[in-house]
């Protein structure tokens, strides 16, 4: 099947090349193509692809297990099973909706979202001070996209650590496709107790992953243990800001939705990161909000510019989803999934970001003496 699909892609590609080379016709085709969203980037069209791909999926069972895992996490403090369960489905859906880029980045004016992510990869290399031949760990790496980019840009060797089976398989496939087998590898493990010896890595970093930890002190202590003296720890996270007021019902509604929808513990404030790092002897070298740079848009604006936020906020969209499920066009419990895992937390990121009660663009850098 893969061979057939690849053959069809080649035929389409050659046909497109011939057609666009024809005067007038080519010009029109290129203009039409410019109006179609990039399939490998964030766009509304992906919602329809999602509906087709998951038309027979058992959302009833998924939502039941999702809520059970969240309840257990809230009772025990162990959110790991819930996070793994969540990403068994959402890893594919997020990639489908947003391409390989799962995190928010500063949206520089004049650049596309993909160009902003490429710029972010170079920014990460800069903050890591990554060099050729160094051994770098990306913890909570997902499919390891950022780690591969760091390896490609800097020449460093990057190990990606994740818990999910699906991400190990998908990450290895992507490493092979990128031709980075000599520089990159995936390992399965929990970053609260990593399968590495002391002083194993020159640099360690994570992007949007410590939000899944209910035990921040343990995680950062592990990073300090595995970091070589003189090495760097770099963290880029979604954080609760100083403006957040837990007594404000609206504030709490948005922030709680983000945690509950993704089956993760409450978001951490920046102060918790500083204190945890200081406790294990790491020295804070830099703390920068990347969105504070000139000509830079907000980290959540990608949902606004693509129209995704407006689509999800529309009550008409939700009504259509419920009607679709009622007449069996959509699978059973899809409306529940849509409300719990798509509408939220997407709209909550934007609403909370607009209020300034969470931030998703702070880069924090520590060194181990």
CSV table of C-alpha atoms in Angstrom, one decimal:
chain,number,residue,atom,x,y,z
A,1,UNK,CA,0.0,0.0,0.0
A,2,UNK,CA,2.8,2.4,0.9
A,3,UNK,CA,4.5,1.7,-2.5
A,4,UNK,CA,1.2,2.5,-4.3
A,5,UNK,CA,0.7,5.7,-2.3
A,6,UNK,CA,4.3,6.8,-3.0
A,7,UNK,CA,3.7,6.1,-6.7
A,8,UNK,CA,0.6,8.2,-6.8
A,9,UNK,CA,2.4,11.0,-5.1
A,10,UNK,CA,5.1,10.9,-7.8
A,11,UNK,CA,2.5,11.0,-10.6
A,12,UNK,CA,0.7,13.9,-9.0
A,13,UNK,CA,3.9,15.7,-8.4
A,14,UNK,CA,5.0,15.3,-12.0
A,15,UNK,CA,1.6,16.3,-13.4
A,16,UNK,CA,1.6,19.4,-11.2
A,17,UNK,CA,5.1,20.3,-12.4
A,18,UNK,CA,4.0,20.0,-16.1
A,19,UNK,CA,0.8,21.9,-15.5
A,20,UNK,CA,2.4,24.8,-13.7
A,21,UNK,CA,5.0,25.2,-16.5
A,22,UNK,CA,2.2,26.1,-19.0
A,23,UNK,CA,1.9,29.9,-19.4
A,24,UNK,CA,-1.3,31.4,-18.0
A,25,UNK,CA,-2.5,28.0,-16.7
A,26,UNK,CA,0.5,27.7,-14.5
A,27,UNK,CA,0.0,31.2,-13.1
A,28,UNK,CA,-3.7,30.4,-12.2
A,29,UNK,CA,-2.9,27.1,-10.6
A,30,UNK,CA,-0.2,28.7,-8.4
A,31,UNK,CA,-2.6,31.3,-7.3
A,32,UNK,CA,-5.2,28.7,-6.4
A,33,UNK,CA,-2.6,26.6,-4.6
A,34,UNK,CA,-1.6,29.7,-2.5
A,35,UNK,CA,-5.2,29.8,-1.1
A,36,UNK,CA,-5.1,26.1,0.0
A,37,UNK,CA,-3.7,25.6,3.6
A,38,UNK,CA,-0.5,23.6,3.9
A,39,UNK,CA,-1.3,20.1,4.8
A,40,UNK,CA,1.8,19.9,7.0
A,41,UNK,CA,0.8,23.0,9.0
A,42,UNK,CA,-2.1,24.2,11.2
A,43,UNK,CA,-5.3,24.7,9.2
A,44,UNK,CA,-9.1,24.3,9.4
A,45,UNK,CA,-9.1,21.7,6.7
A,46,UNK,CA,-7.5,19.2,9.1
A,47,UNK,CA,-10.8,19.0,11.0
A,48,UNK,CA,-12.5,17.3,8.1
A,49,UNK,CA,-9.6,14.9,7.7
A,50,UNK,CA,-9.9,14.1,11.4
A,51,UNK,CA,-13.6,13.3,11.0
A,52,UNK,CA,-12.9,10.9,8.2
A,53,UNK,CA,-9.9,9.2,9.8
A,54,UNK,CA,-11.7,8.6,13.1
A,55,UNK,CA,-15.2,7.9,11.7
A,56,UNK,CA,-15.3,4.5,13.4
A,57,UNK,CA,-13.2,5.2,16.4
A,58,UNK,CA,-14.5,4.2,19.9
A,59,UNK,CA,-14.7,7.7,21.5
A,60,UNK,CA,-17.0,6.4,24.2
A,61,UNK,CA,-14.3,4.1,25.6
A,62,UNK,CA,-11.6,6.7,25.1
A,63,UNK,CA,-13.5,9.4,27.0
A,64,UNK,CA,-14.4,7.0,29.8
A,65,UNK,CA,-10.7,6.0,30.3
A,66,UNK,CA,-9.7,9.7,30.0
A,67,UNK,CA,-11.9,10.7,32.9
A,68,UNK,CA,-11.0,7.7,35.0
A,69,UNK,CA,-7.3,8.5,34.5
A,70,UNK,CA,-7.7,12.1,35.4
A,71,UNK,CA,-9.6,11.2,38.5
A,72,UNK,CA,-6.9,8.8,39.6
A,73,UNK,CA,-4.2,11.4,38.9
A,74,UNK,CA,-6.0,14.0,41.0
A,75,UNK,CA,-6.4,11.4,43.8
A,76,UNK,CA,-2.9,10.0,43.8
A,77,UNK,CA,-0.7,12.6,42.1
A,78,UNK,CA,0.3,10.1,39.4
A,79,UNK,CA,-0.8,11.6,36.1
A,80,UNK,CA,1.5,9.4,34.0
A,81,UNK,CA,-1.1,6.8,32.9
A,82,UNK,CA,-3.5,9.5,32.0
A,83,UNK,CA,-1.0,11.4,29.9
A,84,UNK,CA,0.0,8.2,28.1
A,85,UNK,CA,-3.7,7.3,27.4
A,86,UNK,CA,-4.3,10.8,26.2
A,87,UNK,CA,-1.5,10.8,23.7
A,88,UNK,CA,-2.4,7.3,22.3
A,89,UNK,CA,-5.0,9.3,20.4
A,90,UNK,CA,-4.0,12.9,20.6
A,91,UNK,CA,-0.4,12.4,19.3
A,92,UNK,CA,-1.8,11.6,15.9
A,93,UNK,CA,-4.6,14.2,16.0
A,94,UNK,CA,-2.3,17.0,17.0
A,95,UNK,CA,0.1,16.1,14.3
A,96,UNK,CA,-2.8,15.9,11.8
A,97,UNK,CA,-4.0,19.4,12.9
A,98,UNK,CA,-0.6,21.1,13.4
A,99,UNK,CA,2.0,19.2,11.5
A,100,UNK,CA,5.1,18.1,13.5
A,101,UNK,CA,4.9,21.3,15.6
A,102,UNK,CA,3.0,20.8,18.8
A,103,UNK,CA,4.1,23.8,20.8
A,104,UNK,CA,3.5,27.5,20.7
A,105,UNK,CA,6.3,29.8,19.5
A,106,UNK,CA,6.6,33.6,19.1
A,107,UNK,CA,4.9,34.6,15.9
A,108,UNK,CA,7.2,37.0,14.1
A,109,UNK,CA,5.4,39.4,11.8
A,110,UNK,CA,6.0,38.6,8.1
A,111,UNK,CA,6.8,34.9,8.7
A,112,UNK,CA,4.5,31.9,8.3
A,113,UNK,CA,3.9,29.6,11.3
A,114,UNK,CA,6.3,27.0,9.9
A,115,UNK,CA,8.9,29.7,9.4
A,116,UNK,CA,8.4,30.8,13.0
A,117,UNK,CA,9.0,27.2,14.2
A,118,UNK,CA,12.1,27.0,12.1
A,119,UNK,CA,13.3,30.2,13.7
A,120,UNK,CA,12.5,28.7,17.1
A,121,UNK,CA,14.7,25.7,16.4
A,122,UNK,CA,17.6,28.0,15.8
A,123,UNK,CA,16.7,29.9,19.0
A,124,UNK,CA,16.8,26.7,21.0
A,125,UNK,CA,20.2,25.8,19.6
A,126,UNK,CA,21.4,29.3,20.7
A,127,UNK,CA,20.1,29.0,24.2
A,128,UNK,CA,21.5,25.5,24.5
A,129,UNK,CA,24.7,26.7,23.0
A,130,UNK,CA,24.6,23.3,21.3
A,131,UNK,CA,27.9,22.2,19.6
A,132,UNK,CA,28.8,19.4,17.2
A,133,UNK,CA,29.6,16.2,19.0
A,134,UNK,CA,27.9,17.1,22.3
A,135,UNK,CA,25.5,14.7,23.8
A,136,UNK,CA,22.1,16.3,24.4
A,137,UNK,CA,18.9,15.0,26.0
A,138,UNK,CA,15.4,16.1,25.0
A,139,UNK,CA,13.1,14.9,27.8
A,140,UNK,CA,9.3,14.4,27.2
A,141,UNK,CA,10.2,14.7,23.5
A,142,UNK,CA,7.0,13.4,21.8
A,143,UNK,CA,8.1,12.3,18.3
A,144,UNK,CA,11.4,14.1,18.8
A,145,UNK,CA,10.9,16.8,16.2
A,146,UNK,CA,12.8,19.6,18.1
A,147,UNK,CA,15.6,17.2,19.0
A,148,UNK,CA,16.1,16.3,15.4
A,149,UNK,CA,16.2,19.9,14.4
A,150,UNK,CA,18.8,20.7,17.1
A,151,UNK,CA,20.9,17.8,15.8
A,152,UNK,CA,20.6,18.9,12.2
A,153,UNK,CA,21.4,22.5,12.9
A,154,UNK,CA,24.2,22.0,15.5
A,155,UNK,CA,25.7,18.6,14.6
A,156,UNK,CA,25.1,17.5,18.2
A,157,UNK,CA,23.9,14.0,19.2
A,158,UNK,CA,20.4,14.0,20.6
A,159,UNK,CA,18.6,11.4,22.6
A,160,UNK,CA,14.8,11.7,22.9
A,161,UNK,CA,13.1,10.4,26.0
A,162,UNK,CA,9.4,9.7,26.0
A,163,UNK,CA,7.0,7.2,27.8
A,164,UNK,CA,4.5,6.5,25.0
A,165,UNK,CA,5.0,3.4,22.8
A,166,UNK,CA,3.5,5.2,19.8
A,167,UNK,CA,6.0,8.1,20.1
A,168,UNK,CA,8.9,5.7,20.2
A,169,UNK,CA,7.8,4.0,17.0
A,170,UNK,CA,6.9,7.3,15.3
A,171,UNK,CA,10.1,9.0,16.5
A,172,UNK,CA,12.3,6.2,15.1
A,173,UNK,CA,10.5,6.3,11.8
A,174,UNK,CA,11.1,10.1,11.6
A,175,UNK,CA,14.8,9.7,12.5
A,176,UNK,CA,15.2,7.2,9.7
A,177,UNK,CA,13.4,9.4,7.2
A,178,UNK,CA,15.6,12.4,8.1
A,179,UNK,CA,18.7,10.3,7.7
A,180,UNK,CA,19.8,11.1,11.3
A,181,UNK,CA,20.4,7.6,12.6
A,182,UNK,CA,24.0,8.4,13.5
A,183,UNK,CA,23.0,11.5,15.6
A,184,UNK,CA,19.6,10.8,17.0
A,185,UNK,CA,17.9,8.0,19.0
A,186,UNK,CA,14.7,7.4,21.0
A,187,UNK,CA,14.5,5.9,24.5
A,188,UNK,CA,11.5,5.0,26.6
A,189,UNK,CA,11.4,6.2,30.1
A,190,UNK,CA,10.0,8.6,32.8
A,191,UNK,CA,11.9,11.8,33.3
A,192,UNK,CA,11.3,11.5,37.1
A,193,UNK,CA,13.6,8.5,37.1
A,194,UNK,CA,15.7,8.5,34.0
A,195,UNK,CA,17.6,5.4,32.7
A,196,UNK,CA,20.9,7.3,32.5
A,197,UNK,CA,24.1,7.4,34.5
A,198,UNK,CA,25.2,10.5,36.4
A,199,UNK,CA,26.8,13.3,34.3
A,200,UNK,CA,25.7,11.7,31.0
A,201,UNK,CA,24.7,14.8,29.0
A,202,UNK,CA,26.3,18.1,28.0
A,203,UNK,CA,22.9,19.8,27.7
A,204,UNK,CA,19.4,18.8,28.6
A,205,UNK,CA,16.2,20.5,27.4
A,206,UNK,CA,12.4,20.1,27.3
A,207,UNK,CA,9.6,22.0,25.5
A,208,UNK,CA,6.1,22.0,26.9
A,209,UNK,CA,6.6,18.8,28.9
A,210,UNK,CA,7.0,19.7,32.6
A,211,UNK,CA,3.4,20.8,32.6
A,212,UNK,CA,2.7,17.0,32.8
A,213,UNK,CA,4.7,16.6,36.0
A,214,UNK,CA,3.1,16.6,39.4
A,215,UNK,CA,6.5,16.3,41.0
A,216,UNK,CA,8.6,19.2,39.6
A,217,UNK,CA,11.3,18.9,42.3
A,218,UNK,CA,12.0,15.3,41.4
A,219,UNK,CA,12.1,15.9,37.7
A,220,UNK,CA,14.6,18.8,37.9
A,221,UNK,CA,16.7,16.9,40.4
A,222,UNK,CA,17.0,14.1,37.8
A,223,UNK,CA,18.1,16.6,35.2
A,224,UNK,CA,20.7,18.0,37.5
A,225,UNK,CA,22.0,14.4,38.2
A,226,UNK,CA,22.3,13.5,34.6
A,227,UNK,CA,23.9,16.9,33.5
A,228,UNK,CA,27.6,17.2,33.3
A,229,UNK,CA,29.3,19.9,35.4
A,230,UNK,CA,29.3,23.1,33.3
A,231,UNK,CA,26.3,21.8,31.3
A,232,UNK,CA,23.0,23.6,30.6
A,233,UNK,CA,19.4,22.9,31.4
A,234,UNK,CA,16.9,24.7,29.1
A,235,UNK,CA,13.2,24.8,29.8
A,236,UNK,CA,10.5,26.3,27.6
A,237,UNK,CA,7.1,25.8,29.2
A,238,UNK,CA,3.5,26.9,29.6
A,239,UNK,CA,3.4,28.7,32.9
A,240,UNK,CA,0.9,30.4,35.2
A,241,UNK,CA,1.7,34.1,35.4
A,242,UNK,CA,1.8,36.4,38.3
A,243,UNK,CA,-1.6,37.8,37.1
A,244,UNK,CA,-3.4,34.6,37.8
A,245,UNK,CA,-5.8,34.8,40.6
A,246,UNK,CA,-7.1,31.4,41.8
A,247,UNK,CA,-10.1,33.2,43.5
A,248,UNK,CA,-11.3,34.5,40.2
A,249,UNK,CA,-13.8,32.0,38.7
A,250,UNK,CA,-13.0,32.9,35.1
A,251,UNK,CA,-9.3,32.6,35.7
A,252,UNK,CA,-9.7,29.2,37.3
A,253,UNK,CA,-12.1,28.0,34.6
A,254,UNK,CA,-9.6,28.6,31.8
A,255,UNK,CA,-6.6,27.2,33.6
A,256,UNK,CA,-8.4,24.2,35.0
A,257,UNK,CA,-9.8,23.4,31.6
A,258,UNK,CA,-6.3,23.2,30.1
A,259,UNK,CA,-5.2,20.7,32.8
A,260,UNK,CA,-8.4,18.6,32.7
A,261,UNK,CA,-8.6,18.4,28.9
A,262,UNK,CA,-5.1,17.1,28.6
A,263,UNK,CA,-5.2,14.9,31.7
A,264,UNK,CA,-2.3,16.7,33.4
A,265,UNK,CA,-1.8,18.3,36.8
A,266,UNK,CA,-2.3,22.0,37.5
A,267,UNK,CA,0.1,24.3,35.6
A,268,UNK,CA,3.2,25.4,37.5
A,269,UNK,CA,4.2,29.0,38.2
A,270,UNK,CA,7.6,30.2,37.2
A,271,UNK,CA,8.6,30.6,40.8
A,272,UNK,CA,8.3,26.8,41.3
A,273,UNK,CA,10.8,26.2,38.5
A,274,UNK,CA,13.3,28.7,40.0
A,275,UNK,CA,13.0,27.2,43.5
A,276,UNK,CA,13.3,23.6,42.3
A,277,UNK,CA,16.4,24.4,40.3
A,278,UNK,CA,18.0,26.4,43.1
A,279,UNK,CA,17.3,23.5,45.5
A,280,UNK,CA,19.6,21.1,43.5
A,281,UNK,CA,22.3,23.7,42.9
A,282,UNK,CA,21.5,24.8,39.4
A,283,UNK,CA,22.3,28.5,38.7
A,284,UNK,CA,19.8,30.5,36.7
A,285,UNK,CA,21.6,32.2,33.8
A,286,UNK,CA,18.7,33.6,31.8
A,287,UNK,CA,14.9,34.0,31.8
A,288,UNK,CA,13.4,35.6,28.7
A,289,UNK,CA,9.9,36.0,27.3
A,290,UNK,CA,10.6,35.4,23.6
A,291,UNK,CA,7.3,37.2,22.7
A,292,UNK,CA,8.7,40.5,24.2
A,293,UNK,CA,10.9,40.9,21.1
A,294,UNK,CA,10.0,43.7,18.6
A,295,UNK,CA,7.6,42.7,15.7
A,296,UNK,CA,6.6,39.6,17.5
A,297,UNK,CA,3.0,38.4,17.9
A,298,UNK,CA,1.5,36.5,20.8
A,299,UNK,CA,2.3,32.8,21.2
A,300,UNK,CA,-1.4,31.8,20.9
A,301,UNK,CA,-2.1,33.9,17.8
A,302,UNK,CA,-1.7,30.9,15.5
A,303,UNK,CA,-5.2,29.8,16.5
A,304,UNK,CA,-6.5,33.3,15.7
A,305,UNK,CA,-4.9,33.8,12.4
A,306,UNK,CA,-5.9,30.4,11.0
A,307,UNK,CA,-9.5,30.9,12.0
A,308,UNK,CA,-9.4,27.8,14.3
A,309,UNK,CA,-10.3,29.8,17.4
A,310,UNK,CA,-13.3,31.4,15.7
A,311,UNK,CA,-14.5,28.0,14.3
A,312,UNK,CA,-14.3,26.3,17.7
A,313,UNK,CA,-15.9,29.2,19.6
A,314,UNK,CA,-18.9,29.2,17.3
A,315,UNK,CA,-21.9,27.6,18.9
A,316,UNK,CA,-23.1,26.6,15.4
A,317,UNK,CA,-20.1,24.4,15.0
A,318,UNK,CA,-20.9,22.5,18.2
A,319,UNK,CA,-24.6,22.2,17.2
A,320,UNK,CA,-23.6,20.7,13.9
A,321,UNK,CA,-21.3,18.2,15.6
A,322,UNK,CA,-24.1,17.1,17.9
A,323,UNK,CA,-26.5,16.8,15.0
A,324,UNK,CA,-23.9,14.8,13.1
A,325,UNK,CA,-23.6,12.4,16.0
A,326,UNK,CA,-27.3,12.1,16.4
A,327,UNK,CA,-27.8,11.0,12.7
A,328,UNK,CA,-24.8,8.7,12.9
A,329,UNK,CA,-22.7,10.6,10.5
A,330,UNK,CA,-20.2,11.1,13.3
A,331,UNK,CA,-19.3,8.2,15.8
A,332,UNK,CA,-20.9,7.9,19.2
A,333,UNK,CA,-19.5,10.3,21.8
A,334,UNK,CA,-17.7,12.4,19.3
A,335,UNK,CA,-19.5,15.5,20.6
A,336,UNK,CA,-18.1,14.7,24.1
A,337,UNK,CA,-14.6,14.3,22.7
A,338,UNK,CA,-15.0,17.5,20.6
A,339,UNK,CA,-16.0,19.5,23.6
A,340,UNK,CA,-13.5,18.0,26.1
A,341,UNK,CA,-10.4,17.6,23.9
A,342,UNK,CA,-10.7,19.9,20.9
A,343,UNK,CA,-12.8,22.9,21.9
A,344,UNK,CA,-11.0,22.7,25.2
A,345,UNK,CA,-8.1,23.4,25.7
A,346,UNK,CA,-7.6,25.2,22.4
A,347,UNK,CA,-10.0,28.1,23.2
A,348,UNK,CA,-8.7,28.2,26.8
A,349,UNK,CA,-5.2,28.8,25.7
A,350,UNK,CA,-6.3,31.9,23.7
A,351,UNK,CA,-8.7,33.2,26.3
A,352,UNK,CA,-6.2,32.8,29.2
A,353,UNK,CA,-3.4,34.2,27.0
A,354,UNK,CA,-5.5,37.3,26.3
A,355,UNK,CA,-6.0,37.8,30.0
A,356,UNK,CA,-2.3,37.3,30.6
A,357,UNK,CA,-2.8,34.7,33.2
A,358,UNK,CA,-0.7,32.0,31.5
A,359,UNK,CA,2.3,32.4,29.3
A,360,UNK,CA,3.7,30.0,26.7
A,361,UNK,CA,6.9,31.7,25.5
A,362,UNK,CA,9.3,31.9,28.5
A,363,UNK,CA,12.8,30.4,28.0
A,364,UNK,CA,14.6,29.6,31.2
A,365,UNK,CA,18.3,28.6,31.2
A,366,UNK,CA,20.3,27.1,34.2
A,367,UNK,CA,23.9,25.9,34.4
A,368,UNK,CA,25.4,23.2,36.7
A,369,UNK,CA,28.4,24.4,38.5
